[in-house]
PDB file of C-alpha atoms in Angstrom:
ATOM      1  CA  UNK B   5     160.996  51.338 191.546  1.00 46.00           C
ATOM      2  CA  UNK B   6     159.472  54.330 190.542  1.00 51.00           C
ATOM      3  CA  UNK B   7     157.436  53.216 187.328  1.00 59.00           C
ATOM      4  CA  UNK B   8     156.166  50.409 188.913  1.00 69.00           C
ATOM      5  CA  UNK B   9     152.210  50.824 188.914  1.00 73.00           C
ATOM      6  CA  UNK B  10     150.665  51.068 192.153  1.00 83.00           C
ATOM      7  CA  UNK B  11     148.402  48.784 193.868  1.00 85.00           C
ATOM      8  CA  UNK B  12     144.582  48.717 192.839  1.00 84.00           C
ATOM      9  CA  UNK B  13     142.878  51.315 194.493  1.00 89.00           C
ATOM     10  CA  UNK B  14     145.186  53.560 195.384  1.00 94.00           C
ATOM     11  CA  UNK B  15     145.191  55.950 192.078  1.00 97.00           C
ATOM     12  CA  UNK B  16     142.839  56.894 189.687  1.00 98.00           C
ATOM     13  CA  UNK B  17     142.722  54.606 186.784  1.00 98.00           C
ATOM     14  CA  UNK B  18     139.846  54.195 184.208  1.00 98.00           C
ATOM     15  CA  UNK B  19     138.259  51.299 182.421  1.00 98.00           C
ATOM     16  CA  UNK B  20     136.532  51.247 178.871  1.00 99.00           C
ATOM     17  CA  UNK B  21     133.878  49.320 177.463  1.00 98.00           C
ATOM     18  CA  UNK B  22     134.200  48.043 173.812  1.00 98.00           C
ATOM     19  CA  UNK B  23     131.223  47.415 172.034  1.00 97.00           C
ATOM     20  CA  UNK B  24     129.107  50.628 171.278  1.00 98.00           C
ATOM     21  CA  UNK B  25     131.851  52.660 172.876  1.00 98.00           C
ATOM     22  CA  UNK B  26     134.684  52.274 170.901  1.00 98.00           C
ATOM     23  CA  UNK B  27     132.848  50.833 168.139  1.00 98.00           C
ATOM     24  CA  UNK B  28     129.820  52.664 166.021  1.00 97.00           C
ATOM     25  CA  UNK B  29     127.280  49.759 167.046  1.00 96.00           C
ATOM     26  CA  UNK B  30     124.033  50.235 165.228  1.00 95.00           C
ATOM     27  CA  UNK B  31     124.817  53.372 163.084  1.00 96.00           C
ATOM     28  CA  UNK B  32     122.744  53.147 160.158  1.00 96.00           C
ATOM     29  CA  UNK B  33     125.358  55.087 158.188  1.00 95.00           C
ATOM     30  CA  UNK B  34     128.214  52.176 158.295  1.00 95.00           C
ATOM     31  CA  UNK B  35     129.154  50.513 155.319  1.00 92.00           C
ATOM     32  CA  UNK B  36     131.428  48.130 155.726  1.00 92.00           C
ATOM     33  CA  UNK B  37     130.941  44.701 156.834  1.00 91.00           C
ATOM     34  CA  UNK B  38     129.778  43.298 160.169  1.00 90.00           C
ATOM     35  CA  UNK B  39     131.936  40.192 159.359  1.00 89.00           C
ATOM     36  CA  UNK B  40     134.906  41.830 159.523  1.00 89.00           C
ATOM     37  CA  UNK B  41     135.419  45.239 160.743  1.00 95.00           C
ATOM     38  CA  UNK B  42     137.121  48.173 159.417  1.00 96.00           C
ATOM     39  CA  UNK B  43     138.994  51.243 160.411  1.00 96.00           C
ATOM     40  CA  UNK B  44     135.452  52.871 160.115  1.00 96.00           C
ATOM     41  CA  UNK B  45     133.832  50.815 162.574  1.00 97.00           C
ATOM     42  CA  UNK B  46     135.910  53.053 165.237  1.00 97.00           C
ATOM     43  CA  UNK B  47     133.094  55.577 167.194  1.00 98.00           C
ATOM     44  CA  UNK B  48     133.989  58.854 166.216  1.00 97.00           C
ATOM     45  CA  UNK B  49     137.276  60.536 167.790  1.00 97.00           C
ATOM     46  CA  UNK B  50     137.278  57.101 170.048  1.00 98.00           C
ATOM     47  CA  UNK B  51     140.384  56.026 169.860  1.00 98.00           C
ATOM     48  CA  UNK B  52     142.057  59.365 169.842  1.00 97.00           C
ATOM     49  CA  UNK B  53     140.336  60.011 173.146  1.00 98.00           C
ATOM     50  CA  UNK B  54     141.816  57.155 174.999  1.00 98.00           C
ATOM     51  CA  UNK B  55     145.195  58.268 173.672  1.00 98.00           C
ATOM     52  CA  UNK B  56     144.423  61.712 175.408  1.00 98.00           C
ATOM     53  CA  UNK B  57     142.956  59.666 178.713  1.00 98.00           C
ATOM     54  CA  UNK B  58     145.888  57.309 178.394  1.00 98.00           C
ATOM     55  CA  UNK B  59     148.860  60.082 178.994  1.00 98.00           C
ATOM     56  CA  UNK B  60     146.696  61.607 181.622  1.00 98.00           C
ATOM     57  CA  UNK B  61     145.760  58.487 183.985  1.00 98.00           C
ATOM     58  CA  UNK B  62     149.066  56.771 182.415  1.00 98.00           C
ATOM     59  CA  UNK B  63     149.427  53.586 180.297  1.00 98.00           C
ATOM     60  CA  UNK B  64     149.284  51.425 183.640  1.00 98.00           C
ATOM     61  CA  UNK B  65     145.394  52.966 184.828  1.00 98.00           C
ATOM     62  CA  UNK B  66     143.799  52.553 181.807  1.00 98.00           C
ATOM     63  CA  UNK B  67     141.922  49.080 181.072  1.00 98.00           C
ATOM     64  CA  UNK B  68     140.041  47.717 178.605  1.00 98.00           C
ATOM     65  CA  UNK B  69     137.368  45.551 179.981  1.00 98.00           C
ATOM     66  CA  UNK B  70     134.202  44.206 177.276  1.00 98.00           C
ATOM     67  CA  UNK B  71     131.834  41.629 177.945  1.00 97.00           C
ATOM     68  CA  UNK B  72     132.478  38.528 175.331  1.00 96.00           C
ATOM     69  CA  UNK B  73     132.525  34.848 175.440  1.00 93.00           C
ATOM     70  CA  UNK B  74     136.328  34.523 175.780  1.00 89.00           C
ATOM     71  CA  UNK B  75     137.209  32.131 172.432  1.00 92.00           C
ATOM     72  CA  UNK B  76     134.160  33.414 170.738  1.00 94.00           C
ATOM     73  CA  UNK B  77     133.442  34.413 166.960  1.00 93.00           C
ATOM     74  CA  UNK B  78     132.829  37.866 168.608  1.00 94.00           C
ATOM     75  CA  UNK B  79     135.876  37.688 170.446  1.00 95.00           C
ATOM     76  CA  UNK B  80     138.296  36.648 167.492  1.00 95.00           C
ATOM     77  CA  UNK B  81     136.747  39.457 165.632  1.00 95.00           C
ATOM     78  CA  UNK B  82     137.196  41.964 168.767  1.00 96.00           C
ATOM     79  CA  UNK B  83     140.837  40.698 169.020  1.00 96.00           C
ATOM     80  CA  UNK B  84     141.457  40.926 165.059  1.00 96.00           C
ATOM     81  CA  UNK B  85     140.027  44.779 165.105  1.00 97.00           C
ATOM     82  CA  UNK B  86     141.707  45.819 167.852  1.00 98.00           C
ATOM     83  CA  UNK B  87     145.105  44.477 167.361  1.00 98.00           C
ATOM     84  CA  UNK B  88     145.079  43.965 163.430  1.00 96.00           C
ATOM     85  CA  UNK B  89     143.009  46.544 161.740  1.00 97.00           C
ATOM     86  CA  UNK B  90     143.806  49.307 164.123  1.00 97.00           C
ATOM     87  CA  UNK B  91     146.910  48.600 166.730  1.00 97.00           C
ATOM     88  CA  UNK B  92     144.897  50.412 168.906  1.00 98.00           C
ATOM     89  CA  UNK B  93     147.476  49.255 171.839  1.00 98.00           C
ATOM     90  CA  UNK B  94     150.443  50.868 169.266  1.00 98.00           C
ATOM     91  CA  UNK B  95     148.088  54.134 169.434  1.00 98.00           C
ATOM     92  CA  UNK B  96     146.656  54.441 172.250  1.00 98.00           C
ATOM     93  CA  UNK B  97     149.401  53.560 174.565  1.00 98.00           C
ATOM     94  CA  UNK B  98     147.378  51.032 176.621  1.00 98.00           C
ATOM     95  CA  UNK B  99     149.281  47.728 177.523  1.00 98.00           C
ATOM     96  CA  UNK B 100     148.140  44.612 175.592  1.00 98.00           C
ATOM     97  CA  UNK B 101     147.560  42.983 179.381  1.00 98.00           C
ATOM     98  CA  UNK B 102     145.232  45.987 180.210  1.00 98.00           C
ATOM     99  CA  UNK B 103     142.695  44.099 178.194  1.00 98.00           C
ATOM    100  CA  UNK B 104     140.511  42.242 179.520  1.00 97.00           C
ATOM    101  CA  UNK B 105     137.594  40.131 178.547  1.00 97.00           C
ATOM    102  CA  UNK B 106     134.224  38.966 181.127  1.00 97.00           C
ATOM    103  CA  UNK B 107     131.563  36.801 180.444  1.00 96.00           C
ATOM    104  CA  UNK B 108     128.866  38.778 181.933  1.00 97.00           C
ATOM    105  CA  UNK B 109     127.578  42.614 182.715  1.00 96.00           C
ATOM    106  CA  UNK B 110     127.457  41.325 186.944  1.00 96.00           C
ATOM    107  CA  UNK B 111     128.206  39.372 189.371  1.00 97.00           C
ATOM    108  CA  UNK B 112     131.004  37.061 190.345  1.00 97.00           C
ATOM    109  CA  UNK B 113     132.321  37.139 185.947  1.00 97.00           C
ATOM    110  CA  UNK B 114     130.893  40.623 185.721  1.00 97.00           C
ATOM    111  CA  UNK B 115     132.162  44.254 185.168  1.00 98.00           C
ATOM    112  CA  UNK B 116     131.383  45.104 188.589  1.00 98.00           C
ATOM    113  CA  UNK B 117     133.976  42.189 190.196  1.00 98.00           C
ATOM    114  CA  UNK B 118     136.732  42.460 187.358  1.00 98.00           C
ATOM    115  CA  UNK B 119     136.947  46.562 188.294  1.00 98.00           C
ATOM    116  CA  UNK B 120     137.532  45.880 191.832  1.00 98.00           C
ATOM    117  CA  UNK B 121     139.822  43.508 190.695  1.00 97.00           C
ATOM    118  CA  UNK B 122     141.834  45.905 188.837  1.00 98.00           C
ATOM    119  CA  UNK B 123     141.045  49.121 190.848  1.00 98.00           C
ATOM    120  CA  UNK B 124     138.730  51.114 188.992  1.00 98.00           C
ATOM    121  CA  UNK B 125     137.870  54.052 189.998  1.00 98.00           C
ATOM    122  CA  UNK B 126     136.300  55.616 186.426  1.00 98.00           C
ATOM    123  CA  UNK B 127     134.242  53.591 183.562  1.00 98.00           C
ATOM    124  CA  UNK B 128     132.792  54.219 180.660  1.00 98.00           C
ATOM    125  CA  UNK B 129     130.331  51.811 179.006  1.00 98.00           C
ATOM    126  CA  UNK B 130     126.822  52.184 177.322  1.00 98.00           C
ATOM    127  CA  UNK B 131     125.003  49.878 179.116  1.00 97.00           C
ATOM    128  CA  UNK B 132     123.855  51.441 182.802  1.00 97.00           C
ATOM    129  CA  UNK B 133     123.170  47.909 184.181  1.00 97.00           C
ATOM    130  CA  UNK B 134     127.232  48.082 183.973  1.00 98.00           C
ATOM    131  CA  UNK B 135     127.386  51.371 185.400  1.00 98.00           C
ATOM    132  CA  UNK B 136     124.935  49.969 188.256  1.00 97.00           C
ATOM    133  CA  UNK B 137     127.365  46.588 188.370  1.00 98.00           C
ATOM    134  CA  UNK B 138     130.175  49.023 189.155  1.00 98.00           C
ATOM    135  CA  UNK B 139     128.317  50.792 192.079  1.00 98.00           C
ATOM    136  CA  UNK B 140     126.404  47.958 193.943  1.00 97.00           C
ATOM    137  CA  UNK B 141     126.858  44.896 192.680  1.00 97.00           C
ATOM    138  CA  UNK B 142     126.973  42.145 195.757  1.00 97.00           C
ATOM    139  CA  UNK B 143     129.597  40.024 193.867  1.00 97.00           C
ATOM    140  CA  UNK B 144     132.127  43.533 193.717  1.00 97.00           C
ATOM    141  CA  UNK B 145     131.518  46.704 193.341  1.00 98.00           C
ATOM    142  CA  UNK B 146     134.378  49.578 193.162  1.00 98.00           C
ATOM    143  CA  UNK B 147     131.466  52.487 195.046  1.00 98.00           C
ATOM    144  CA  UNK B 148     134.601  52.995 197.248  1.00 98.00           C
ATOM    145  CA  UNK B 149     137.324  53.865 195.017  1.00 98.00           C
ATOM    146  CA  UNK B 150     134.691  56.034 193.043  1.00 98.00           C
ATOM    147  CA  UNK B 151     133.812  58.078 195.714  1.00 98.00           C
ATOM    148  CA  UNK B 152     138.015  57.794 196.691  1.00 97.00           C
ATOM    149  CA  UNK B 153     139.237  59.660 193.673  1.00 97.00           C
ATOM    150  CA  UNK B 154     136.014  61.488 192.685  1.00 97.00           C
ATOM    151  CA  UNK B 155     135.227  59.199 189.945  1.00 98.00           C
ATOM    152  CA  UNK B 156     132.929  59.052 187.105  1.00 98.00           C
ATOM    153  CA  UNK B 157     130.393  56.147 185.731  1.00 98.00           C
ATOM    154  CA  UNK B 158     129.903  57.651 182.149  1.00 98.00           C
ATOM    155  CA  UNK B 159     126.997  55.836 180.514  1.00 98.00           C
ATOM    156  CA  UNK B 160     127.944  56.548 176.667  1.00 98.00           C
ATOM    157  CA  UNK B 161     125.287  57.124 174.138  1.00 98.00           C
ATOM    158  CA  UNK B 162     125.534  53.275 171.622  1.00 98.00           C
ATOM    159  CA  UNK B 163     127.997  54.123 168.969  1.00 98.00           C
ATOM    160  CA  UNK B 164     128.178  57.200 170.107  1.00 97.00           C
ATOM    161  CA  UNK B 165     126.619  58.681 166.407  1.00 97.00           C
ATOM    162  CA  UNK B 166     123.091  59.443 167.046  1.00 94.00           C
ATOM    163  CA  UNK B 167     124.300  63.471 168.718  1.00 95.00           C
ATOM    164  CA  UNK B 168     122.157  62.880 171.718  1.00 97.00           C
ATOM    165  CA  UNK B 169     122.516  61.313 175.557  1.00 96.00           C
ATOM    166  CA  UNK B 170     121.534  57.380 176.467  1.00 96.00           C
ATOM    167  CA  UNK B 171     117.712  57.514 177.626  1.00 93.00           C
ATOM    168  CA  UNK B 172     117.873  56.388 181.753  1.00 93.00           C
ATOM    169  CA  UNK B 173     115.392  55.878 183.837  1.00 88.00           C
ATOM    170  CA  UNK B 174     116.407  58.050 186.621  1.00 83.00           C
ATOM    171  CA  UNK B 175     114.542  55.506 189.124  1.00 87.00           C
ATOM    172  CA  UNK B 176     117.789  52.920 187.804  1.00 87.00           C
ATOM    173  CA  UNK B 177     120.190  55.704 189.714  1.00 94.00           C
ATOM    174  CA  UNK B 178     120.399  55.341 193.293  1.00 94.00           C
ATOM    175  CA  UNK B 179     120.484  58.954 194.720  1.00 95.00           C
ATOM    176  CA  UNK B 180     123.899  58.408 195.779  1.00 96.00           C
ATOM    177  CA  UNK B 181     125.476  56.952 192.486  1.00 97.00           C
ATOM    178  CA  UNK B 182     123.379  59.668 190.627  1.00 96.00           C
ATOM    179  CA  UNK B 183     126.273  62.137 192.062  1.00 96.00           C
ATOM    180  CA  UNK B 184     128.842  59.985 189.955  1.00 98.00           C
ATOM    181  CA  UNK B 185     126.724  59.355 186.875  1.00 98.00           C
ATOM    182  CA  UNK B 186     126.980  61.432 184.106  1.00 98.00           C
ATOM    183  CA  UNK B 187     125.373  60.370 180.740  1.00 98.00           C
ATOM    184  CA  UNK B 188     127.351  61.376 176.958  1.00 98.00           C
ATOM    185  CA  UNK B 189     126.460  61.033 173.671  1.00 98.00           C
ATOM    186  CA  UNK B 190     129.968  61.064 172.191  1.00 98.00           C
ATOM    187  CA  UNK B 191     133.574  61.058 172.826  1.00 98.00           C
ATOM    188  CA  UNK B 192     133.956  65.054 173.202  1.00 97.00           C
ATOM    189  CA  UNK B 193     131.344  64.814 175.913  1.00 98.00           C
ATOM    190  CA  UNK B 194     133.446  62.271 177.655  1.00 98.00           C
ATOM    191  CA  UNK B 195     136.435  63.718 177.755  1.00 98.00           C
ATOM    192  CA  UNK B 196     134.552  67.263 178.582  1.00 98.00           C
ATOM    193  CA  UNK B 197     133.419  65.340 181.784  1.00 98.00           C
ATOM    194  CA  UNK B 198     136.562  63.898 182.698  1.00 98.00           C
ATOM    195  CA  UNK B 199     138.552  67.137 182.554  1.00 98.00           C
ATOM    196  CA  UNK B 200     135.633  68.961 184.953  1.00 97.00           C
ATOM    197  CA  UNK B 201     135.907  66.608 187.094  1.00 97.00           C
ATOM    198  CA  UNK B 202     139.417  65.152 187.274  1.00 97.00           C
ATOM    199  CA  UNK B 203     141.046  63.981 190.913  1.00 97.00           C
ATOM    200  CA  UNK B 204     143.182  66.110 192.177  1.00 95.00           C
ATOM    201  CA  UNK B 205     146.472  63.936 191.834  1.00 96.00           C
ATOM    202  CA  UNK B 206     145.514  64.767 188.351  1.00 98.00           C
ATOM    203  CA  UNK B 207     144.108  68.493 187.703  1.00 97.00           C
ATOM    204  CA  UNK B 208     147.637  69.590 186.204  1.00 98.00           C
ATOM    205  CA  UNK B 209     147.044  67.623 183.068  1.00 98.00           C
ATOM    206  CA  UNK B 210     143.296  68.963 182.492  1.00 98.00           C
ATOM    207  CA  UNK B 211     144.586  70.449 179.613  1.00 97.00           C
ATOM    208  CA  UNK B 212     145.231  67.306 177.885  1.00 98.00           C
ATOM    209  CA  UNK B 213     141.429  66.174 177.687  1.00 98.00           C
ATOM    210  CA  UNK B 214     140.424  69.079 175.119  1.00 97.00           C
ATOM    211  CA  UNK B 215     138.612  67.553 172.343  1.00 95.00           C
ATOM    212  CA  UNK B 216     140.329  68.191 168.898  1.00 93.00           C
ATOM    213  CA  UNK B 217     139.165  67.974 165.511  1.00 92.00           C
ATOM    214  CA  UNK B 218     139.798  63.870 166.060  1.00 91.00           C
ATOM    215  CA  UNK B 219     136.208  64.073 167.721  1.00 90.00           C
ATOM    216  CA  UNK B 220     134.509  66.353 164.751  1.00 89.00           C
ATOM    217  CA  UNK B 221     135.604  64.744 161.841  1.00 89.00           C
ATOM    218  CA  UNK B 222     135.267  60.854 160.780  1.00 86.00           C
ATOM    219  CA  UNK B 223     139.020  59.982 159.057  1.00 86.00           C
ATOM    220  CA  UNK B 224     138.777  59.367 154.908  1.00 82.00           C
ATOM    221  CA  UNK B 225     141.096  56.461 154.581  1.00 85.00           C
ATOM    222  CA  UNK B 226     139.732  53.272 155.597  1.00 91.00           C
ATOM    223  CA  UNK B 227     141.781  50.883 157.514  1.00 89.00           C
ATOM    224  CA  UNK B 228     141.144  46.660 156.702  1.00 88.00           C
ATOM    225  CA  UNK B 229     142.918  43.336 158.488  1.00 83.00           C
ATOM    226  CA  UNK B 230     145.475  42.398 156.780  1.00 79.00           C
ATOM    227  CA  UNK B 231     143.990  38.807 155.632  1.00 72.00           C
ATOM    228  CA  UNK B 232     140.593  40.414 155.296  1.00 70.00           C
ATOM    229  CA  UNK B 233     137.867  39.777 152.217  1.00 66.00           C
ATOM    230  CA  UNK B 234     138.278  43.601 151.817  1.00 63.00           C
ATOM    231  CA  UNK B 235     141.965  44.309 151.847  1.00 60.00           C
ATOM    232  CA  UNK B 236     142.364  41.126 148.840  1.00 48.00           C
TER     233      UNK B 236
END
């Protein structure tokens, strides 16, 4: 059939980290509760952005994929914001089953092993020991179907609020991955990387990635759960 997805590997197709990448993790200018998040816990322009990346890779190449104790407190909350507060699936236009949850950065439950899994090819997460899980890990690493479909490990600065790059210790970036790496402090930088650097099976629809407005200017209506403290 023609819309059915491809096997892993053989197409570009992107995953996305949650926490500190979707989320404003640790930016002193939040008010709202860490208890239950609202609409303005969403990183600036985030969500917008994987609407843009989602109708360029398609709905079927686009993953979620956070590290969380699966059954958690953090991962009822996760599930809640996602879903609840923000229908980010309804949104976004990524399948509900293109979310996936690991219990560790590496190794056999790690980032690295769930993207080979699901043929990734791009990722972008703020933590480079991910990044590094994705190129080398022992356990599974997708270095193949990076260097495949020219992809991108984009180490996002936490929260992406603070206007400035992740630190990295340029001794943590193997010369080779280094090629692959490219650090951003915010949404408009990754989707500024992604469109200079798209795979060719995809360069027609470079157009698509421009940052809008979305990435400049933080929403004024704030969004709760339905059964939340907040929204009674």
């Amino acid at each position: 059939a023609k819309n059915k997805p491809k096997a892993p590997g053989t197409v570009p197709r992107i995953g996305i980290d949650v926490g500190g990448v979707l989320t404003r993790e640790s930016d002193p200018d939040y008010k709202g509760s860490l208890e239950e998040w609202d609409s303005s816990w969403e990183a600036l322009g985030a969500f917008d952005a994987v609407k843009k990346i989602t109708e360029v890779f398609g709905p079927e190449n686009v993953f979620i994929v956070s590290k969380v104790r699966p059954g958690g407190n953090m991962h009822r909350r996760m599930e809640q914001w996602l879903h609840e507060t923000m229908d980010f699936c309804g949104f976004t236009g990524v399948p509900k089953d293109n979310i996936n949850f690991v219990r560790m950065v590496d190794g056999p439950e790690g980032k690295g092993a769930a993207s080979l899994q699901l043929g990734l090819s791009h990722f972008v997460d703020d933590k480079i020991e991910v990044l590094k899980s994705l190129w080398e890990d022992e356990a599974g690493n997708v270095r193949h179907l990076v260097e495949r479909h020219q992809g991108l490990l984009i180490h996002f600065s936490k929260g992406g609020w603070n206007k400035s790059q992740p630190e990295c210790e340029q001794s943590l970036v193997s010369p080779m991955m280094r090629r692959s790496y490219r650090g951003a402090a915010d949404w408009a930088e990754v989707l500024n990387h992604l469109r200079e650097r798209l795979p060719g099976s995809l360069r027609n629809k470079a157009h698509m990635l421009e940052p809008g407005p979305e990435q400049a200017n933080r929403p004024t209506i704030v969004k709760y759960a339905s059964n939340s403290a907040a929204a009674r």
